[in-house]
Coordinates of C-alpha atoms in Angstrom, one line a residue:
M1 CA 20.1 15.5 -6.9
S2 CA 21.0 13.1 -4.1
L3 CA 24.6 12.2 -3.4
A4 CA 25.7 8.8 -4.7
I5 CA 27.0 6.2 -2.3
S6 CA 30.2 4.1 -3.1
Q7 CA 30.1 1.3 -5.5
R8 CA 30.9 -1.2 -2.7
G9 CA 27.9 0.3 -0.8
Q10 CA 25.7 -0.4 -3.8
D11 CA 27.1 -3.9 -4.3
M12 CA 26.8 -4.9 -0.6
P13 CA 24.1 -7.6 -0.4
V14 CA 21.4 -8.1 2.2
S15 CA 22.3 -10.8 4.7
P16 CA 20.9 -14.1 3.3
F17 CA 19.8 -15.2 6.8
R18 CA 18.3 -11.9 7.8
K19 CA 16.7 -11.0 4.5
L20 CA 13.2 -12.1 5.6
A21 CA 13.4 -10.4 9.0
P22 CA 10.8 -7.7 8.2
F23 CA 8.3 -10.4 7.3
A24 CA 9.1 -12.2 10.6
E25 CA 8.6 -9.0 12.6
A26 CA 5.2 -8.5 10.9
A27 CA 4.2 -12.1 11.7
K28 CA 5.0 -11.6 15.4
Q29 CA 3.0 -8.4 15.5
Q30 CA 0.1 -10.4 14.2
G31 CA 0.5 -12.7 17.2
K32 CA 2.1 -15.7 15.4
K33 CA 4.8 -17.8 17.0
V34 CA 7.8 -17.7 14.7
Y35 CA 10.4 -20.5 14.9
H36 CA 13.8 -19.2 13.8
L37 CA 15.6 -21.7 11.7
N38 CA 17.2 -19.0 9.6
I39 CA 20.3 -18.2 11.6
G40 CA 22.9 -20.1 13.6
Q41 CA 21.9 -18.7 17.0
P42 CA 21.9 -21.7 19.3
D43 CA 19.3 -21.9 22.2
I44 CA 21.8 -23.8 24.3
A45 CA 22.6 -21.7 27.4
T46 CA 25.9 -19.9 27.4
P47 CA 28.0 -21.6 30.1
P48 CA 27.4 -19.8 33.4
S49 CA 31.1 -19.7 34.2
L50 CA 31.7 -17.4 31.2
L51 CA 29.2 -14.8 32.4
E52 CA 30.4 -15.1 36.0
A53 CA 34.0 -14.4 35.0
V54 CA 32.8 -11.0 33.6
R55 CA 30.6 -10.3 36.7
Q56 CA 33.4 -10.9 39.1
A57 CA 36.1 -9.1 37.2
D58 CA 37.8 -6.3 39.2
I59 CA 38.2 -3.6 36.6
P60 CA 38.7 -0.1 37.8
V61 CA 39.2 1.1 34.2
L62 CA 38.1 -0.9 31.1
A63 CA 41.2 0.1 29.1
Y64 CA 42.5 -0.8 25.7
S65 CA 44.3 -4.1 25.4
H66 CA 47.2 -5.0 23.2
G67 CA 46.1 -4.9 19.6
A68 CA 46.6 -8.7 19.3
G69 CA 44.6 -9.4 22.5
T70 CA 45.6 -9.8 26.1
D71 CA 48.6 -12.0 26.9
S72 CA 46.4 -14.0 29.4
Y73 CA 43.7 -14.7 26.8
R74 CA 46.2 -15.7 24.1
R75 CA 48.0 -18.1 26.5
K76 CA 44.7 -19.7 27.4
L77 CA 43.7 -19.8 23.7
A78 CA 47.0 -21.6 22.9
G79 CA 46.0 -24.1 25.6
Y80 CA 42.6 -24.6 24.0
Y81 CA 44.3 -25.3 20.6
H82 CA 46.7 -27.7 22.3
R83 CA 43.8 -29.7 23.7
A84 CA 42.2 -29.7 20.2
G85 CA 45.4 -31.3 18.9
I86 CA 46.7 -28.0 17.2
E87 CA 50.1 -26.8 18.3
V88 CA 50.4 -23.0 18.0
T89 CA 52.2 -20.4 20.1
T90 CA 50.7 -17.2 21.5
D91 CA 52.6 -15.1 18.9
E92 CA 50.7 -17.0 16.1
I93 CA 47.3 -16.0 17.5
L94 CA 45.7 -12.6 16.7
V95 CA 42.5 -12.0 18.8
T96 CA 39.8 -10.5 16.6
T97 CA 36.4 -8.9 17.0
A98 CA 34.6 -12.2 16.3
G99 CA 35.3 -14.5 13.3
S100 CA 33.9 -11.8 11.1
E101 CA 36.9 -9.5 11.7
A102 CA 39.3 -12.5 11.3
I103 CA 37.8 -13.1 7.8
L104 CA 38.0 -9.5 6.8
F105 CA 41.6 -9.1 8.1
T106 CA 42.6 -12.3 6.3
L107 CA 41.2 -11.0 2.9
L108 CA 42.7 -7.6 3.4
T109 CA 46.1 -9.1 4.2
C110 CA 46.3 -11.9 1.7
L111 CA 44.7 -10.4 -1.4
N112 CA 44.9 -7.2 -3.3
P113 CA 41.8 -5.4 -4.8
G114 CA 41.0 -7.2 -8.0
D115 CA 42.5 -10.5 -6.9
E116 CA 40.5 -13.7 -7.1
L117 CA 39.4 -15.9 -4.2
V118 CA 38.3 -19.5 -5.1
V119 CA 35.4 -20.8 -2.8
P120 CA 33.3 -24.0 -3.1
E121 CA 29.7 -23.0 -3.3
P122 CA 27.2 -22.9 -1.5
F123 CA 29.3 -21.0 1.0
Y124 CA 28.7 -18.8 4.1
G125 CA 26.8 -15.9 2.5
T126 CA 28.7 -13.2 4.4
Y127 CA 31.9 -14.1 2.5
T128 CA 30.4 -12.1 -0.4
A129 CA 30.1 -9.0 1.8
F130 CA 33.7 -9.4 3.0
A131 CA 35.0 -9.9 -0.5
I132 CA 33.2 -6.7 -1.7
A133 CA 34.6 -4.8 1.3
A134 CA 38.1 -6.0 0.3
G135 CA 37.7 -5.5 -3.4
V136 CA 38.1 -9.2 -4.0
K137 CA 36.4 -11.3 -6.7
I138 CA 34.9 -14.6 -5.6
V139 CA 35.3 -17.4 -8.1
A140 CA 32.9 -20.2 -7.2
I141 CA 33.3 -24.0 -7.7
T142 CA 29.9 -25.6 -7.4
A143 CA 29.3 -28.5 -5.1
T144 CA 26.0 -30.4 -5.6
I145 CA 23.2 -31.6 -3.4
E146 CA 23.3 -35.0 -5.2
D147 CA 26.9 -35.5 -4.0
G148 CA 26.0 -34.3 -0.5
F149 CA 27.9 -31.1 -1.2
A150 CA 31.3 -32.9 -1.1
L151 CA 34.3 -31.1 -2.3
P152 CA 34.3 -30.8 -6.1
P153 CA 37.1 -32.5 -8.0
L154 CA 40.5 -30.9 -7.8
A155 CA 40.4 -30.5 -11.6
A156 CA 37.6 -28.1 -11.2
F157 CA 39.8 -25.9 -9.0
E158 CA 42.7 -26.2 -11.5
Q159 CA 40.5 -25.0 -14.3
V160 CA 39.6 -21.6 -12.7
I161 CA 43.1 -20.6 -11.5
T162 CA 44.4 -17.5 -13.3
P163 CA 47.3 -15.1 -12.7
R164 CA 44.9 -13.2 -10.4
T165 CA 44.1 -16.1 -8.1
R166 CA 45.6 -15.7 -4.7
A167 CA 43.7 -18.0 -2.3
I168 CA 41.3 -20.8 -1.7
L169 CA 38.7 -20.4 1.1
L170 CA 36.6 -23.1 2.7
C171 CA 34.6 -23.6 5.9
N172 CA 35.2 -26.9 7.7
P173 CA 32.7 -28.2 8.9
S174 CA 30.8 -26.2 6.4
N175 CA 28.3 -23.5 6.9
P176 CA 25.8 -23.8 5.2
T177 CA 26.0 -27.5 4.1
G178 CA 27.3 -29.3 7.2
H179 CA 29.8 -31.2 5.0
V180 CA 33.0 -32.2 6.8
Y181 CA 36.0 -32.1 4.5
T182 CA 38.4 -35.1 4.9
R183 CA 42.1 -34.8 5.6
S184 CA 42.8 -36.2 2.2
E185 CA 40.7 -33.4 0.6
L186 CA 42.5 -30.8 2.6
E187 CA 45.9 -32.2 1.7
D188 CA 44.9 -32.2 -2.0
L189 CA 43.9 -28.5 -1.7
L190 CA 47.1 -27.6 0.1
G191 CA 49.1 -29.4 -2.7
L192 CA 47.2 -27.2 -5.2
C193 CA 48.1 -24.1 -3.2
Q194 CA 51.7 -25.1 -3.0
R195 CA 51.9 -25.7 -6.8
H196 CA 50.3 -22.3 -7.6
N197 CA 51.7 -20.3 -4.7
L198 CA 48.2 -19.7 -3.1
Y199 CA 47.0 -19.2 0.4
L200 CA 44.7 -21.8 2.0
L201 CA 42.2 -20.0 4.2
S202 CA 40.2 -22.2 6.6
D203 CA 37.2 -21.0 8.5
E204 CA 37.0 -23.5 11.5
A205 CA 34.1 -22.0 13.6
Y206 CA 32.4 -25.4 14.0
R207 CA 35.5 -27.6 14.8
E208 CA 34.0 -29.4 17.7
Y209 CA 30.6 -30.2 16.1
C210 CA 31.1 -33.3 13.9
Y211 CA 28.8 -36.3 14.2
D212 CA 28.8 -40.1 13.9
G213 CA 32.3 -40.2 15.3
A214 CA 33.9 -38.0 12.7
R215 CA 36.5 -35.3 13.6
A216 CA 37.4 -32.2 11.6
T217 CA 41.0 -31.8 10.5
S218 CA 42.4 -28.3 11.0
A219 CA 44.3 -26.9 8.1
L220 CA 47.0 -25.9 10.7
N221 CA 47.8 -29.6 11.0
L222 CA 48.6 -30.1 7.3
P223 CA 52.4 -30.8 6.9
G224 CA 54.0 -28.1 4.7
G225 CA 51.2 -25.6 5.2
E226 CA 53.2 -23.2 7.4
E227 CA 53.4 -20.4 4.8
H228 CA 50.1 -21.1 3.1
V229 CA 47.5 -21.6 5.9
V230 CA 45.5 -19.0 7.7
V231 CA 42.8 -20.2 10.1
M232 CA 39.8 -18.0 11.0
D233 CA 38.1 -18.9 14.2
T234 CA 35.5 -17.7 16.8
I235 CA 34.0 -18.7 20.1
S236 CA 30.5 -17.7 19.0
K237 CA 29.1 -21.1 18.0
R238 CA 31.6 -23.2 20.0
Y239 CA 30.3 -21.9 23.4
S240 CA 26.9 -20.5 22.4
A241 CA 28.4 -17.0 22.9
C242 CA 27.5 -15.3 19.7
G243 CA 27.2 -11.9 21.4
A244 CA 30.7 -11.9 22.9
R245 CA 32.2 -11.0 19.5
V246 CA 35.5 -12.7 20.1
G247 CA 37.4 -14.6 17.4
S248 CA 41.0 -15.3 16.2
L249 CA 43.2 -15.3 13.2
V250 CA 45.8 -18.0 13.5
T251 CA 48.8 -18.5 11.2
R252 CA 52.4 -19.6 11.3
N253 CA 53.2 -17.2 8.4
R254 CA 55.0 -14.4 10.1
T255 CA 54.6 -11.9 7.3
V256 CA 50.8 -12.5 7.2
F257 CA 50.6 -12.2 10.9
Q258 CA 52.5 -9.0 11.1
A259 CA 50.4 -7.4 8.3
A260 CA 47.1 -8.6 9.9
F261 CA 48.3 -7.1 13.2
R262 CA 48.7 -3.7 11.5
F263 CA 45.1 -4.0 10.4
A264 CA 44.2 -4.9 14.0
Q265 CA 46.0 -1.8 15.3
M266 CA 43.6 0.2 13.1
R267 CA 40.7 -0.7 15.4
I268 CA 43.0 -0.4 18.5
S269 CA 42.0 -3.6 20.4
P270 CA 39.5 -6.5 20.5
P271 CA 36.6 -6.5 23.1
G272 CA 38.0 -6.5 26.7
L273 CA 35.0 -8.0 28.4
G274 CA 34.7 -10.5 25.6
M275 CA 38.2 -11.7 26.1
L276 CA 37.5 -12.2 29.8
L277 CA 34.6 -14.4 28.8
G278 CA 36.8 -16.2 26.3
E279 CA 39.4 -17.0 29.0
A280 CA 36.7 -18.7 31.0
A281 CA 35.5 -20.6 27.9
A282 CA 39.0 -21.9 27.3
E283 CA 39.0 -23.5 30.7
L284 CA 35.8 -25.6 30.1
P285 CA 36.3 -29.3 30.2
E286 CA 36.1 -31.5 27.1
S287 CA 32.8 -32.9 28.4
Y288 CA 31.2 -29.6 27.6
F289 CA 31.6 -30.4 23.9
D290 CA 30.6 -34.0 24.4
E291 CA 27.2 -33.0 25.8
N292 CA 26.6 -30.3 23.2
R293 CA 27.7 -32.6 20.4
A294 CA 25.2 -35.3 21.4
E295 CA 22.4 -32.7 21.6
Y296 CA 23.2 -31.3 18.2
Q297 CA 23.4 -34.8 16.7
A298 CA 20.0 -35.5 18.1
R299 CA 18.7 -32.3 16.5
R300 CA 20.3 -33.2 13.2
D301 CA 18.8 -36.7 13.2
L302 CA 15.3 -35.3 13.9
T303 CA 15.7 -32.6 11.2
V304 CA 16.9 -35.0 8.5
R305 CA 14.4 -37.7 9.4
R306 CA 11.5 -35.3 9.2
L307 CA 12.7 -33.6 6.0
Q308 CA 13.4 -36.9 4.2
A309 CA 9.9 -38.0 5.0
M310 CA 8.3 -35.0 3.3
P311 CA 7.3 -35.7 -0.3
G312 CA 9.5 -33.9 -2.9
V313 CA 12.2 -32.8 -0.3
Q314 CA 15.8 -33.7 -1.0
C315 CA 18.1 -33.6 2.0
P316 CA 21.6 -35.0 2.4
V317 CA 22.8 -35.9 5.9
P318 CA 25.2 -33.2 7.2
G319 CA 28.3 -34.5 9.0
G320 CA 28.9 -31.4 11.1
A321 CA 28.1 -27.8 12.2
F322 CA 24.3 -27.3 12.7
Y323 CA 22.9 -26.6 9.3
V324 CA 21.2 -28.6 6.6
M325 CA 20.6 -27.6 3.0
A326 CA 17.5 -29.0 1.5
H327 CA 15.8 -28.9 -1.9
L328 CA 12.1 -28.1 -1.5
P329 CA 9.2 -28.8 -4.0
V330 CA 8.5 -25.0 -4.4
D331 CA 8.7 -22.7 -7.3
D332 CA 11.0 -20.2 -5.5
A333 CA 12.4 -20.6 -2.0
E334 CA 12.5 -16.9 -1.3
L335 CA 8.9 -16.4 -2.3
F336 CA 8.0 -19.5 -0.2
G337 CA 9.9 -18.0 2.8
E338 CA 8.0 -14.7 2.5
W339 CA 4.7 -16.6 2.2
L340 CA 5.5 -18.7 5.3
L341 CA 5.7 -15.5 7.3
S342 CA 3.1 -13.3 5.6
S343 CA 0.3 -15.7 4.6
F344 CA 0.7 -19.1 6.4
S345 CA 0.3 -20.3 9.9
Y346 CA -0.4 -23.7 11.5
E347 CA -1.9 -23.6 14.9
N348 CA -0.9 -19.9 14.9
Q349 CA 2.8 -20.9 14.3
T350 CA 5.2 -20.6 11.4
L351 CA 8.9 -20.6 10.7
M352 CA 11.6 -18.5 9.3
L353 CA 14.2 -20.1 7.0
S354 CA 17.1 -18.9 4.8
P355 CA 16.6 -19.0 1.0
A356 CA 19.7 -20.7 -0.4
S357 CA 20.3 -18.4 -3.3
G358 CA 22.2 -16.1 -0.9
F359 CA 24.8 -18.8 -0.4
Y360 CA 25.6 -19.2 -4.1
Q361 CA 27.7 -17.0 -6.3
T362 CA 26.4 -18.5 -9.5
P363 CA 23.2 -16.8 -10.6
A364 CA 20.0 -18.9 -10.4
L365 CA 21.5 -21.7 -8.3
G366 CA 19.8 -22.5 -5.0
R367 CA 16.5 -21.1 -6.2
Q368 CA 14.6 -24.1 -4.8
Q369 CA 16.9 -24.8 -1.8
V370 CA 16.9 -23.5 1.7
R371 CA 19.3 -23.6 4.7
L372 CA 17.8 -24.7 8.0
A373 CA 19.7 -24.2 11.2
Y374 CA 18.8 -26.9 13.7
V375 CA 19.6 -24.7 16.7
L376 CA 16.3 -25.1 18.6
N377 CA 15.5 -27.6 21.3
L378 CA 13.9 -30.9 20.1
H379 CA 10.4 -29.8 21.1
D380 CA 10.5 -26.5 19.2
L381 CA 12.3 -28.1 16.3
E382 CA 9.6 -30.7 16.0
A383 CA 7.0 -28.1 16.0
A384 CA 8.8 -26.0 13.4
L385 CA 9.3 -29.0 11.1
T386 CA 5.6 -29.8 11.4
C387 CA 4.8 -26.3 10.3
L388 CA 7.1 -26.8 7.3
E389 CA 5.5 -30.1 6.4
Q390 CA 2.0 -28.5 6.4
A391 CA 3.2 -25.4 4.6
L392 CA 4.6 -27.5 1.7
L393 CA 1.2 -29.0 1.3
E394 CA -0.6 -25.7 1.2
Y395 CA 1.8 -23.4 -0.7
P396 CA 0.3 -22.2 -3.9
G397 CA 3.6 -22.4 -5.7
R398 CA 4.3 -26.0 -4.8
T399 CA 5.8 -28.2 -7.5
L400 CA 4.5 -31.6 -6.2
A401 CA 2.6 -33.6 -8.8
P402 CA -1.1 -33.8 -7.8
Q403 CA -1.0 -37.5 -7.1
V404 CA 2.0 -37.1 -4.9
L405 CA 0.2 -34.3 -3.1
E406 CA -2.8 -36.5 -2.5
V407 CA -0.7 -39.2 -0.9
A408 CA 1.1 -36.7 1.3
E409 CA -2.1 -35.1 2.5
A410 CA -3.5 -38.5 3.4
H411 CA -0.6 -38.9 5.9
V412 CA -1.0 -35.5 7.6

C-alpha cells in the first residue's frame, strides 16, 4: 500500500494558466508554432540597466541579507512608492520572494486555519493554492461579464460575512479581468472592513498599467486604513522581470509587519541578486511606464477589437493589467483549449489560452470563458487572434447557430 500525501497536497490545484502545458509541448514537437496567450509573461525586454546592475556588482560573497531585505533596496523601494504617490517608510516594507511569497505571508499572518477570506471572482487562480497552503477558506462573490466584472454590490459582501471572516482580498487592476476598481469602491470596502474588523488585502502588481487615462488607487492611500490594509506587490510585471522573483509586503500595521517578518526569517532572506536588479528598477524614469503603457494599450485595443468582431464572442473592455476575459461560443473552454493544441492549426500555427474555470471558486462558472494575456507584440498578437478566429469556425463543439456560422465563414 502506498503512503498517502497530505490533504492539502491532494487539494492543491493545477495552475489554471499552465494546465494545458503538456498539450502545448506536444504541439511544438509536431512543428507547430504556439502563441502563448495563457500566461502573463510579457515579451517586452527587461530594461538593460537592471541586468547590467547585476553584471557589474562586485560581490566577493553572495551572502544572506537582512530578512526584510537590504536597507539599500528598501530605501529605493520607498522612493519608488513616493513617486507613485504612496508614502511609506522603509520599516513598513518587507521584501519578499516575488509577489507570491507576499501573498502567502499575508494569509499566514492575517488569518488562522479555518478562517474565511472573501474574494471577488473571477480571481487570480493561484489565490486558491495559497489559501489551501494556509488552511484558509475562500468565499467568492461573483462579478459578471455583463457588468464588465465590476465590483459586486457591497450588500453581496455583507451577506457572506460570518464570525470566521477575517479579510477581503482583491487585485487592482485585476488579474484576470483587467477591471480597475475606483477609489469609491475601495473606500466602501474599507468601510466594510472597519465595521466588521477585517483586513483589506490588496494585490497591486499592475499598478502602472491602467488605460484611457485611468489611474489605480492604492489601498495604502485610503484614509483610516492604517490598521486594516496590507498591500502585496511585485516587480515581475511592472518591469518585465518575472524571473527576478522579488516582491514586497507593505503595511502600516506594526503587529502584522512584525509577524510577517517572523515568517520571512523562516526562509532567511529574499534573493540577493534579485534585489540588486530591483534597485536598478527603482531608478528608472517615469517615461519607462509611459512607453510600456502605450504599448499595452495598443495591444489591448487590438485584442478587444478582434474579439468583439468574432461572432458569438462576448468581451468587455479591460481598464488595466494585460488580460481580457472573454465568453466564447464553445461547449467547454478547457476542451476547446486542448483541441486548439492537439487537433487544430492554421498555417501551422495555433495558440494556448487559459480556461476561465480555474479563476472561479464557484463550480461550473467560467465553463465557456477564457482568459487571454495580451503580452505579445502586435504582429504575433494579430496572428494568434487570427488563429482563434479560424478555430472558432472549425471547432466541433462550437455553439454558434448554423446561420451565424455561415455569415462568419463568409467573412474569413
